[in-house]
XYZ file of N, CA and C in Angstrom:
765
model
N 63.590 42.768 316.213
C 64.601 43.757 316.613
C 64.036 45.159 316.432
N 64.485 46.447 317.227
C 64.195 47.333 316.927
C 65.514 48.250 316.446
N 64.925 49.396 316.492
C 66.076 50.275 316.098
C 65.914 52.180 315.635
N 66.179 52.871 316.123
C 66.082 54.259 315.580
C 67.206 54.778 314.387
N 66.250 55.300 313.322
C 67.172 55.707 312.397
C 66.493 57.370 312.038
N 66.827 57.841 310.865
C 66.007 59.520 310.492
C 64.686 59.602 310.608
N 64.069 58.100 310.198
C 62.727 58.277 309.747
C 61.798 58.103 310.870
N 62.430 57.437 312.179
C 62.004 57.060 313.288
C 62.522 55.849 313.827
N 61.634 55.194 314.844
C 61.768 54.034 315.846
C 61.377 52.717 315.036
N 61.616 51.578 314.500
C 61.357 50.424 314.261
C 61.371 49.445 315.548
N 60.238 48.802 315.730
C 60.045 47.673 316.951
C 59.265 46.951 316.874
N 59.672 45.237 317.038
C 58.692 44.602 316.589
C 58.125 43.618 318.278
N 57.611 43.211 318.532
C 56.894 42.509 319.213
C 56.537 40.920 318.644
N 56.339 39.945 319.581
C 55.955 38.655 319.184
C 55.585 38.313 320.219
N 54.304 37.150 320.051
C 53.632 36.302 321.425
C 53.064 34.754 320.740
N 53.628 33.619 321.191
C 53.569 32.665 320.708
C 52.158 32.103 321.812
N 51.455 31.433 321.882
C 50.710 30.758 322.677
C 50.629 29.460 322.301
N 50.985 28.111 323.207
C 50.569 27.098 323.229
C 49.566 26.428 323.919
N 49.457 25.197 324.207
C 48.738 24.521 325.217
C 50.097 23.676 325.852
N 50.196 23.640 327.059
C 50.951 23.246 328.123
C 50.478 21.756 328.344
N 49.913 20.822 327.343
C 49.577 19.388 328.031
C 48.975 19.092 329.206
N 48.948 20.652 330.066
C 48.343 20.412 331.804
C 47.231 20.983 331.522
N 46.419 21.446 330.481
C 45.662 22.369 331.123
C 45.705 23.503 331.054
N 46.460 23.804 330.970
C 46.809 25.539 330.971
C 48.085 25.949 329.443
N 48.369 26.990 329.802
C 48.730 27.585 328.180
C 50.189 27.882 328.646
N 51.315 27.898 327.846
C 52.499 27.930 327.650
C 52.424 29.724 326.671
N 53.354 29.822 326.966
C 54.056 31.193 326.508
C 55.685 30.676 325.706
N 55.916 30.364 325.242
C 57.166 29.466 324.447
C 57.844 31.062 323.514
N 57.009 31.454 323.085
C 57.782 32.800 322.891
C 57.100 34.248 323.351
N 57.801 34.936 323.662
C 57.374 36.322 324.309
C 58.601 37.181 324.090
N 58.558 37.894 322.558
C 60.047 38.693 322.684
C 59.489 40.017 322.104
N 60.109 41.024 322.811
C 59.774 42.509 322.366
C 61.166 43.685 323.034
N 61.397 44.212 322.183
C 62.109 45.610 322.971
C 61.748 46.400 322.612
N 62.668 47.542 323.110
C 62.249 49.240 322.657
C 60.723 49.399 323.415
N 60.327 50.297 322.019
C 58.932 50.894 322.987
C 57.624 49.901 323.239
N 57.899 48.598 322.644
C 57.108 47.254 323.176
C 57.205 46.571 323.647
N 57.263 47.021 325.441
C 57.541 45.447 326.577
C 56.006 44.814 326.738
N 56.608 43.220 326.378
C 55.861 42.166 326.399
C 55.988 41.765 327.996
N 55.137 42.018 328.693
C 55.117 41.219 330.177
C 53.662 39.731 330.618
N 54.268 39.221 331.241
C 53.586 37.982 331.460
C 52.918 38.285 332.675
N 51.551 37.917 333.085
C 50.662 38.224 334.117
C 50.277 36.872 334.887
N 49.429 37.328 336.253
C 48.952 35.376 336.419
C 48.153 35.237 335.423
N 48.318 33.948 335.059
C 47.052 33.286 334.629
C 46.272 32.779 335.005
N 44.509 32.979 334.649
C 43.677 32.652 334.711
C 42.700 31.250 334.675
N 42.659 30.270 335.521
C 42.361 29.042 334.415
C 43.119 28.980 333.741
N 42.688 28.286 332.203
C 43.649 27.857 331.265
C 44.212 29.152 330.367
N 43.601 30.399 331.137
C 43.899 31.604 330.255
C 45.554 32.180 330.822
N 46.654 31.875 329.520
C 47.671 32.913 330.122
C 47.395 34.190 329.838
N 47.868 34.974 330.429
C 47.791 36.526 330.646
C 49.388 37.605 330.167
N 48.833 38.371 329.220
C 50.334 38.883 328.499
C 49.711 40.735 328.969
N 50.456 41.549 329.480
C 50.248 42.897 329.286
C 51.592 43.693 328.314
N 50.842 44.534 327.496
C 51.456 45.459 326.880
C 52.309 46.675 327.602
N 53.544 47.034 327.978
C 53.638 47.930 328.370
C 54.624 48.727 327.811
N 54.414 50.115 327.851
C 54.833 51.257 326.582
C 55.983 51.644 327.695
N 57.473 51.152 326.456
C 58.594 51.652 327.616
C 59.261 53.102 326.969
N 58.250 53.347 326.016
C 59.043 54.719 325.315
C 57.447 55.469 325.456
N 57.616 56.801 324.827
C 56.471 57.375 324.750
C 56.526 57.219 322.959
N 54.909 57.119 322.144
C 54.911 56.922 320.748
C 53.658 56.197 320.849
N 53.329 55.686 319.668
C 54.169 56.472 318.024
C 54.560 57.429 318.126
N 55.486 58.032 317.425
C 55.596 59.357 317.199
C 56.028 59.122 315.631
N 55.701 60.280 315.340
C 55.911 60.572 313.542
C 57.008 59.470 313.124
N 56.919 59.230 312.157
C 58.032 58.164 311.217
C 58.512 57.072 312.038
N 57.578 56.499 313.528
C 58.112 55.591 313.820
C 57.419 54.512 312.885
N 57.455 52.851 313.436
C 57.183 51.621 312.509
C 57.004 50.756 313.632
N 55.834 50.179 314.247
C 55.704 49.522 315.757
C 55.164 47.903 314.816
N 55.011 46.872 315.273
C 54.860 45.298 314.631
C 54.739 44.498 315.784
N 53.191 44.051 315.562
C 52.711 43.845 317.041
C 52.064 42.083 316.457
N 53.134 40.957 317.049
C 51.878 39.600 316.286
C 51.752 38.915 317.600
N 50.555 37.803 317.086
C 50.165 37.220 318.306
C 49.603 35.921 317.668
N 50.084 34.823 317.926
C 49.611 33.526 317.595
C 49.197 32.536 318.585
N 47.709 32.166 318.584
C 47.621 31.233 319.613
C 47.181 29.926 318.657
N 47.763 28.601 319.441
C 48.051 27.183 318.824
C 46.716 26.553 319.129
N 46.221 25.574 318.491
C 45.106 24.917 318.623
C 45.477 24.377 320.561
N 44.330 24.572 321.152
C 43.709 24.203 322.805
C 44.275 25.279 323.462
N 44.981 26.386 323.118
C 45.649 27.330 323.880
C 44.490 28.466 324.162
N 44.714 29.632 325.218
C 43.910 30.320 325.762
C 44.769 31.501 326.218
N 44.713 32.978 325.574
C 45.684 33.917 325.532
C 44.436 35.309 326.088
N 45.092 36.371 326.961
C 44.282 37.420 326.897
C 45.391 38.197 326.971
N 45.293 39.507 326.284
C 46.188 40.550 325.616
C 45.818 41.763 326.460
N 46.083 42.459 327.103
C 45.731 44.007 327.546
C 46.633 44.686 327.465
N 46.987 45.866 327.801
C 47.944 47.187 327.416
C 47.761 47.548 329.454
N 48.759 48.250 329.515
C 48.762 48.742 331.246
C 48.552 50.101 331.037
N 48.411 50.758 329.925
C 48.098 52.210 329.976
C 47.739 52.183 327.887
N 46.868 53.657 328.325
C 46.838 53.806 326.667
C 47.659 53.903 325.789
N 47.709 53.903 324.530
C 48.547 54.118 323.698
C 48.688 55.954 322.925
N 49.282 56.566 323.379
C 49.671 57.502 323.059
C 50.159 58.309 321.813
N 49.837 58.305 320.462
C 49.999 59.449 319.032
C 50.412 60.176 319.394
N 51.843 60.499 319.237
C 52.260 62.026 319.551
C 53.125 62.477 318.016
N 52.894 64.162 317.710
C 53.875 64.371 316.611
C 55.423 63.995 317.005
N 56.064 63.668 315.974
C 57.584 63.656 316.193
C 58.563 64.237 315.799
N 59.959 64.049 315.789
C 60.693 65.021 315.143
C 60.858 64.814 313.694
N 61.064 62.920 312.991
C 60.641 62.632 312.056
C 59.690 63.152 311.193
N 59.532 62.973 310.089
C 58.298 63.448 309.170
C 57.519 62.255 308.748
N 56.733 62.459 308.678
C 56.037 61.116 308.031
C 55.023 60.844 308.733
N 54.194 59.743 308.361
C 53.032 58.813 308.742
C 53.845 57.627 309.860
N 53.219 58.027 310.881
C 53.618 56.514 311.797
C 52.834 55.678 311.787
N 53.335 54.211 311.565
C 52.369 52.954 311.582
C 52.848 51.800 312.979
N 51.172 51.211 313.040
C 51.044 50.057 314.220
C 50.871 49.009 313.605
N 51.351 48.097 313.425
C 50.670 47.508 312.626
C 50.093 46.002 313.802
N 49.182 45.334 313.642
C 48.705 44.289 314.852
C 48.328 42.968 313.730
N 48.702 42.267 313.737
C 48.524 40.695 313.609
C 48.596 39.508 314.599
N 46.793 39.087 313.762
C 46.486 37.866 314.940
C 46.142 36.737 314.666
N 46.735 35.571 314.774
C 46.160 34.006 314.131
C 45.853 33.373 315.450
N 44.882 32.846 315.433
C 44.084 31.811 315.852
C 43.541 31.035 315.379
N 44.376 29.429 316.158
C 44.249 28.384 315.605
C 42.659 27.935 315.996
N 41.990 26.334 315.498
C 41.277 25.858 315.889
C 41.029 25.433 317.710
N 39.720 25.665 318.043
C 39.197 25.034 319.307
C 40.620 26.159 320.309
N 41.134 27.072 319.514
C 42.243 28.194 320.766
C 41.519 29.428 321.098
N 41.052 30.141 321.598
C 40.913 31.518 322.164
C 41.453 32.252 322.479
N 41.185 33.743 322.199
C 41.715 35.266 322.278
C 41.643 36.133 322.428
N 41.410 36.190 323.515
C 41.413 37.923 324.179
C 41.949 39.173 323.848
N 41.542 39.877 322.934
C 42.608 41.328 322.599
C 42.007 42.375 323.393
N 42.625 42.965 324.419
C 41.375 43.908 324.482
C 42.656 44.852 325.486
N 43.418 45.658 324.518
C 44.216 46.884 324.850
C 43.135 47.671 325.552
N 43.921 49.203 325.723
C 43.229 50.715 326.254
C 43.074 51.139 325.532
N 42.721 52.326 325.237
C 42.159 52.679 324.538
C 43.411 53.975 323.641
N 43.492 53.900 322.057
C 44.067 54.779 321.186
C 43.971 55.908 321.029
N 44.885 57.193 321.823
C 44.686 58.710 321.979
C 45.522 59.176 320.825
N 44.818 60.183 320.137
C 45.642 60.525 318.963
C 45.646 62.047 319.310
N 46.657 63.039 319.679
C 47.207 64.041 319.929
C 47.201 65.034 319.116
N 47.204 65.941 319.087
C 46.993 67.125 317.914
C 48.302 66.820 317.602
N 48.901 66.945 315.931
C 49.401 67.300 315.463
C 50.045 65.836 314.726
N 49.450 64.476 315.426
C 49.857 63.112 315.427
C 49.445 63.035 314.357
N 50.041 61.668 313.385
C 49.756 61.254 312.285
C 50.027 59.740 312.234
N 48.886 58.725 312.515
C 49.170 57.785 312.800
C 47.898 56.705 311.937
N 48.711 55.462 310.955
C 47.998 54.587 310.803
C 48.066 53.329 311.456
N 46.647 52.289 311.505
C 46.577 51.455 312.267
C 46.199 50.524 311.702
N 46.650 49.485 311.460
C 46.324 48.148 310.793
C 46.124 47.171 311.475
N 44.925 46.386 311.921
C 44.604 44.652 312.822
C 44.316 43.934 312.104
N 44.537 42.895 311.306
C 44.043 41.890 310.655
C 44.432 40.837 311.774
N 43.175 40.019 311.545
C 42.894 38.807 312.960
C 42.608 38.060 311.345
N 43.629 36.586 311.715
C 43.064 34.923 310.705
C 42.923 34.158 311.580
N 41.629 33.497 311.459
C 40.858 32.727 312.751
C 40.465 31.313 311.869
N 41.220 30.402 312.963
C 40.601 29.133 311.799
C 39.295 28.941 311.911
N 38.026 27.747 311.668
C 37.052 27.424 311.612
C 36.150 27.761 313.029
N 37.322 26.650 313.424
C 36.564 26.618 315.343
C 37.667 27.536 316.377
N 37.977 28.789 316.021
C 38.739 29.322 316.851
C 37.746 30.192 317.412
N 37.821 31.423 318.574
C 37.010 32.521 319.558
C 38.127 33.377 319.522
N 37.001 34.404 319.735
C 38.108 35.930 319.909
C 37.250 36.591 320.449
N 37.978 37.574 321.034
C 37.059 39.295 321.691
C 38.437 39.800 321.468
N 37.818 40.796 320.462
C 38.463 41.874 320.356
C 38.085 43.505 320.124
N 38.484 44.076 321.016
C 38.496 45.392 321.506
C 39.191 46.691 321.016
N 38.491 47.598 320.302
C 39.570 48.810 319.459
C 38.554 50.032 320.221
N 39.712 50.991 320.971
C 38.749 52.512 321.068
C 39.677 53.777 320.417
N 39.243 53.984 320.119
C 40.306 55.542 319.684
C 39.505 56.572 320.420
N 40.475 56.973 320.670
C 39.888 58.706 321.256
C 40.398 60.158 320.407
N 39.795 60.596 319.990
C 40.441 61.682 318.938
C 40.721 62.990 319.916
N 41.826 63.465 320.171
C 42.279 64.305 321.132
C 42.358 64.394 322.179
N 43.373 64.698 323.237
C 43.058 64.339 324.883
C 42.228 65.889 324.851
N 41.859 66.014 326.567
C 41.218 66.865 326.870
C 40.950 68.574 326.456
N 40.233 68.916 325.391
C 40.297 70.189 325.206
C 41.083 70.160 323.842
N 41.317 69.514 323.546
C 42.338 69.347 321.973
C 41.793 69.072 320.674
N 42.278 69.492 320.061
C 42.220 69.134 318.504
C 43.126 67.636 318.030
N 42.358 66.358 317.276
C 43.077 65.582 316.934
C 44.158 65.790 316.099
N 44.470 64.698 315.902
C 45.928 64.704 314.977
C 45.243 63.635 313.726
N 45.932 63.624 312.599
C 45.094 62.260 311.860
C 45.209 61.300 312.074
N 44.322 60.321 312.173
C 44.259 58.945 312.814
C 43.831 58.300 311.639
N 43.908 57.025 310.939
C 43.396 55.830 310.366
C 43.866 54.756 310.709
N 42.526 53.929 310.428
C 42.909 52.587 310.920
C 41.893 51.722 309.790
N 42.492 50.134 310.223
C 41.492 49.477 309.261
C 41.713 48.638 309.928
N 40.265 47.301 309.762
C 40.196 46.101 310.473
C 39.726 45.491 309.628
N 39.900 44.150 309.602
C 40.252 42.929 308.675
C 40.030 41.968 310.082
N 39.124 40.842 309.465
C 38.948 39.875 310.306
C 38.610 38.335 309.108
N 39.290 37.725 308.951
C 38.967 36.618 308.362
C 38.983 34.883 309.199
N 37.710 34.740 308.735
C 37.892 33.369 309.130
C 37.364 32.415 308.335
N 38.372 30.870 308.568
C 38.415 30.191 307.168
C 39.036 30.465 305.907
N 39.572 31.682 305.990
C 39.603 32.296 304.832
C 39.148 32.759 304.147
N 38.148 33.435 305.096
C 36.930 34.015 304.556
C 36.837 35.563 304.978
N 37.007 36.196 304.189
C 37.019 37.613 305.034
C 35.241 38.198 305.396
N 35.177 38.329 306.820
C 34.251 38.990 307.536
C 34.086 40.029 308.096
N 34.775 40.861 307.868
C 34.911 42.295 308.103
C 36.186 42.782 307.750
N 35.925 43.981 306.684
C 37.057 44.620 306.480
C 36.478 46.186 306.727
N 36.856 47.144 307.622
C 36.361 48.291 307.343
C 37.834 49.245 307.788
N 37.670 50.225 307.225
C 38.137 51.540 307.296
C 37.491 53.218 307.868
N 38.313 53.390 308.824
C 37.967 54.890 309.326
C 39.398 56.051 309.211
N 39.092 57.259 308.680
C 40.299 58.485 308.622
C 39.710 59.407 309.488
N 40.340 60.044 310.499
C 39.757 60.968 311.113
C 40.594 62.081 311.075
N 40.453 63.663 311.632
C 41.280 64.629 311.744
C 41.819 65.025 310.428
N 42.833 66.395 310.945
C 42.596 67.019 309.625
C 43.537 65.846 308.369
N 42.954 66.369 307.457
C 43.541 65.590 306.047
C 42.779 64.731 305.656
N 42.027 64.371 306.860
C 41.047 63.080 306.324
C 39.873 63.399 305.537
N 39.175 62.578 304.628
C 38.184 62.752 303.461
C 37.082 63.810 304.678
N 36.211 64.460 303.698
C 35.492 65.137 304.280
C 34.279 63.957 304.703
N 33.551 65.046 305.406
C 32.078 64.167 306.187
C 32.543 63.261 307.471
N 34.105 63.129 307.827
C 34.345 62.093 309.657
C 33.853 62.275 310.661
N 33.659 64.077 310.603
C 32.709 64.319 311.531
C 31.225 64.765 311.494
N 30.970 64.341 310.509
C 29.659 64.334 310.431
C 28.447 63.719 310.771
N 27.411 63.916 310.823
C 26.172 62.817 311.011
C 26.019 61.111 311.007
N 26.904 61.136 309.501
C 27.063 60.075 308.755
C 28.330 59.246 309.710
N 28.761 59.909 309.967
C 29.929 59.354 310.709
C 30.240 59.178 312.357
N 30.934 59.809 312.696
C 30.844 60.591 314.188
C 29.863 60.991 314.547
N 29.267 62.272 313.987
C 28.131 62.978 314.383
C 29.112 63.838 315.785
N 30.238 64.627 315.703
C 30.872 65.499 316.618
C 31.132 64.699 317.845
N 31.080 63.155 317.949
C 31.613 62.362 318.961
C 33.197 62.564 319.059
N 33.716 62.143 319.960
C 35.608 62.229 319.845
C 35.909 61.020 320.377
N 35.070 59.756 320.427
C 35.525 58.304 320.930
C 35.033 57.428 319.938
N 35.550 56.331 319.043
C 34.893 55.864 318.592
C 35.614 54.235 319.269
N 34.269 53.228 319.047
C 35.192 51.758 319.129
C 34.340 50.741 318.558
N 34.828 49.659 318.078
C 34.544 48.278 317.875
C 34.690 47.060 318.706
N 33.656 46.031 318.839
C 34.013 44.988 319.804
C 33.252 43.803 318.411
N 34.637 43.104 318.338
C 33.843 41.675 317.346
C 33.923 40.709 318.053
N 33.639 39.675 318.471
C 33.328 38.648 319.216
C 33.292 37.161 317.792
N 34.021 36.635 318.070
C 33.723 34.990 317.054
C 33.608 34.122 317.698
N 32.264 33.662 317.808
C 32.068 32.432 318.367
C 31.354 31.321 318.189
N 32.233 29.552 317.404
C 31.701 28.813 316.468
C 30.108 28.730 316.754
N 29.358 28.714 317.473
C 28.004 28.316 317.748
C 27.209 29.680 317.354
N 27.898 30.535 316.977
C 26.981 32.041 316.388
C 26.753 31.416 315.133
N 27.508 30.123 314.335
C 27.210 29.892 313.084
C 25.721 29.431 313.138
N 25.399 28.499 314.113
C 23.814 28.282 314.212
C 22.942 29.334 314.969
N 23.443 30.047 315.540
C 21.879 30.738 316.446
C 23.332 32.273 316.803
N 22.714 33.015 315.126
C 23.595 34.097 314.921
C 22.682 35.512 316.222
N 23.733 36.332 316.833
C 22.732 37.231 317.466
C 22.221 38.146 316.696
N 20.508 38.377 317.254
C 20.512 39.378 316.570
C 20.275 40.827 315.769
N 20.539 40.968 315.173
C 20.959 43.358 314.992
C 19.941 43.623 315.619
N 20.290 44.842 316.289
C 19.658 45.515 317.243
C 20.709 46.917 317.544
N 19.943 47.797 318.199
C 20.532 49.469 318.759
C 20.622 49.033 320.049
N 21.570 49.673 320.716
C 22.081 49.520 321.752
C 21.896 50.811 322.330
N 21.709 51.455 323.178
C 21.470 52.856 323.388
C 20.757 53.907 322.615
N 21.863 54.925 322.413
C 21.522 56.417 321.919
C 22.406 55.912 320.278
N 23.998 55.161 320.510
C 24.893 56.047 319.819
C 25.823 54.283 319.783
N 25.050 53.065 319.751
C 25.620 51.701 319.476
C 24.921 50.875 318.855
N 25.147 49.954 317.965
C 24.587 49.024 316.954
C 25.372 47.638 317.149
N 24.622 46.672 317.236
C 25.247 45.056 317.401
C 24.626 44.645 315.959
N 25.432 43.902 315.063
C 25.336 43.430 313.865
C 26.096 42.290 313.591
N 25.257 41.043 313.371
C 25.848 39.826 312.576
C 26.434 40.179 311.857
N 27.723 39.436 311.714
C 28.784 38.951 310.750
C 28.400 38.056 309.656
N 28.685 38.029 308.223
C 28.689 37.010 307.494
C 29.535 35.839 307.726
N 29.759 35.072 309.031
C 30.309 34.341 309.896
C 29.823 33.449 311.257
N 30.634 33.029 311.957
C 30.183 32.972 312.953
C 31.178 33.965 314.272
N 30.261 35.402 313.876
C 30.996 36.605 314.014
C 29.930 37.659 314.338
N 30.023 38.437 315.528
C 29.193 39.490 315.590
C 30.074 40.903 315.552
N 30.071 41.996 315.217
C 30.423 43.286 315.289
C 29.300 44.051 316.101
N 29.948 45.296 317.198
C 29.515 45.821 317.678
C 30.467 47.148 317.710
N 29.952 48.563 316.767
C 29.999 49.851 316.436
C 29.560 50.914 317.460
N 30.480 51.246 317.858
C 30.015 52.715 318.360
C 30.934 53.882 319.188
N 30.158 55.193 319.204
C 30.433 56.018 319.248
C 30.244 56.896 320.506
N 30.840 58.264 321.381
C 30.851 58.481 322.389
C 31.696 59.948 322.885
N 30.855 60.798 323.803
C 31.661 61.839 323.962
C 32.932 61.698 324.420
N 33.230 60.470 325.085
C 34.381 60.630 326.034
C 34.739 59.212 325.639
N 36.047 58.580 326.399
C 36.635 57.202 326.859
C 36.099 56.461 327.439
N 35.111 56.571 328.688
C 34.870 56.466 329.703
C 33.710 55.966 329.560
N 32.626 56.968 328.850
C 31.151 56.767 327.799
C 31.496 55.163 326.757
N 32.177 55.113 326.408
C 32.541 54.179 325.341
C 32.869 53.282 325.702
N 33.910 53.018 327.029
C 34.067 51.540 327.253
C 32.585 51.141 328.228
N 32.128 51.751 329.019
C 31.014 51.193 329.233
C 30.123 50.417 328.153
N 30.085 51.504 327.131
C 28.705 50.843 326.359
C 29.422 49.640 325.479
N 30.670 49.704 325.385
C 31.523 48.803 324.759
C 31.189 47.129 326.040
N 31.500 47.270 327.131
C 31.580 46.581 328.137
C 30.500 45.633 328.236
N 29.187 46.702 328.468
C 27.519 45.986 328.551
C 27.378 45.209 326.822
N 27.820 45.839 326.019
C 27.568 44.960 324.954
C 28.536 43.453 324.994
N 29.437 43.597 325.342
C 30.179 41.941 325.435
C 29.461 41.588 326.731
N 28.970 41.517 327.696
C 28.048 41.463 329.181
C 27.126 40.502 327.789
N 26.267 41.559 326.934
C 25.313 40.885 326.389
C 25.140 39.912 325.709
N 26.514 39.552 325.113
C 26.838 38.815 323.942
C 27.035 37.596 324.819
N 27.300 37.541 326.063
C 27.969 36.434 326.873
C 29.560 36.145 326.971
């Protein structure tokens, strides 16, 4: 359920994925209101197809967004957004949160791969994805932030990613950007004065035997084994545009 109160917008989202006995994947639940319409796409092969679409404009300050996604052992789900996601300040005060949860069962697959995260001057927005992947489950998943639209100063952005599988956690990292955030984000060490940053992790059971592997990708990208059967791929970019490319050719590479 959602709901607006002082502090902001509350809205939660849900996406169930099964296997349909035919072959193809069932959608058995798909419920969202407010500023998270859940829409159903064709499907692909055995892949159903879900798009995100933003029926409010937000986050905005002191909202609370709750985004889950479960796919069932033999099921096959791909996730996209129909436009970016938008940080804007609000009238509320406060920190607005996204929060994204993802389980994937055994021998199921998962496509996450939204637009890309614009954070607005004056926005204040945290971002939380934790993905639980059983043994023999697959994923691609896709995060870009863009720190300010054109000509702008960001707003503060954090996020953190959490990826466990088995129960095994394989990546947990954290980024703060814009003002308030720890010093050095835009630095060398960090950014290096980029305003796009993104991640692409890929899990796939047969990386447990013949892991890919680390290597530079360009000027301003790094592909790195997972303590898993899990690769991460880091990087950074003047623009949106710069970033999903090099984001793109690296899953191209991975297969």
């Amino acid at each position: 359920m959602d709901g607006v109160t002082g502090t902001g917008v509350r809205a939660d989202a849900r996406i169930v994925a099964r296997a349909d006995g035919r072959g193809g994947t069932a959608l058995p639940v798909l419920d969202s209101d407010g500023p998270l319409a859940l829409r159903r796409t064709r499907s692909v092969g055995r892949e159903a197809r879900v798009m995100v679409v933003g029926a409010m404009s937000g986050p905005l300050g002191g909202d609370r967004f709750t985004l889950t996604a479960s796919v069932a052992e033999g099921a096959r789900l791909h996730v996209g957004s129909a436009a970016a996601t938008l940080a804007l300040p609000g009238q509320a005060k406060g920190e607005a949160r996204y929060d994204v949860r993802l389980d994937v069962a055994d021998d199921a697959e998962l496509h996450w791969l939204p637009e890309q995260l614009i954070s607005a001057r004056g926005s204040d927005l945290h971002v939380t994805t934790r993905a639980e992947l059983a043994a023999g489950a697959r994923l691609v998943l896709r995060e870009e932030q863009v720190l300010g639209r054109a000509g702008e100063e960001p707003g503060r952005l954090g996020s953190r990613l959490t990826v466990r599988i088995a129960g095994r956690v394989v990546l947990d990292q954290e980024l703060s950007c814009g003002p308030g955030a720890p010093g050095g984000w835009d630095g060398p060490a960090v950014l290096a004065g980029h305003r796009a940053v993104g991640q692409l992790v890929v899990v796939r059971p047969d990386f447990a035997q013949e892991p890919p592997e680390p290597q530079v990708l360009g000027d301003c990208a790094a592909l790195m084994p997972l303590a898993g059967p899990a690769a991460l791929v880091s990087a950074v970019a003047p623009d949106a545009l710069r970033l999903r490319r090099v984001l793109d050719e690296a899953l191209t590479y991975l297969g």
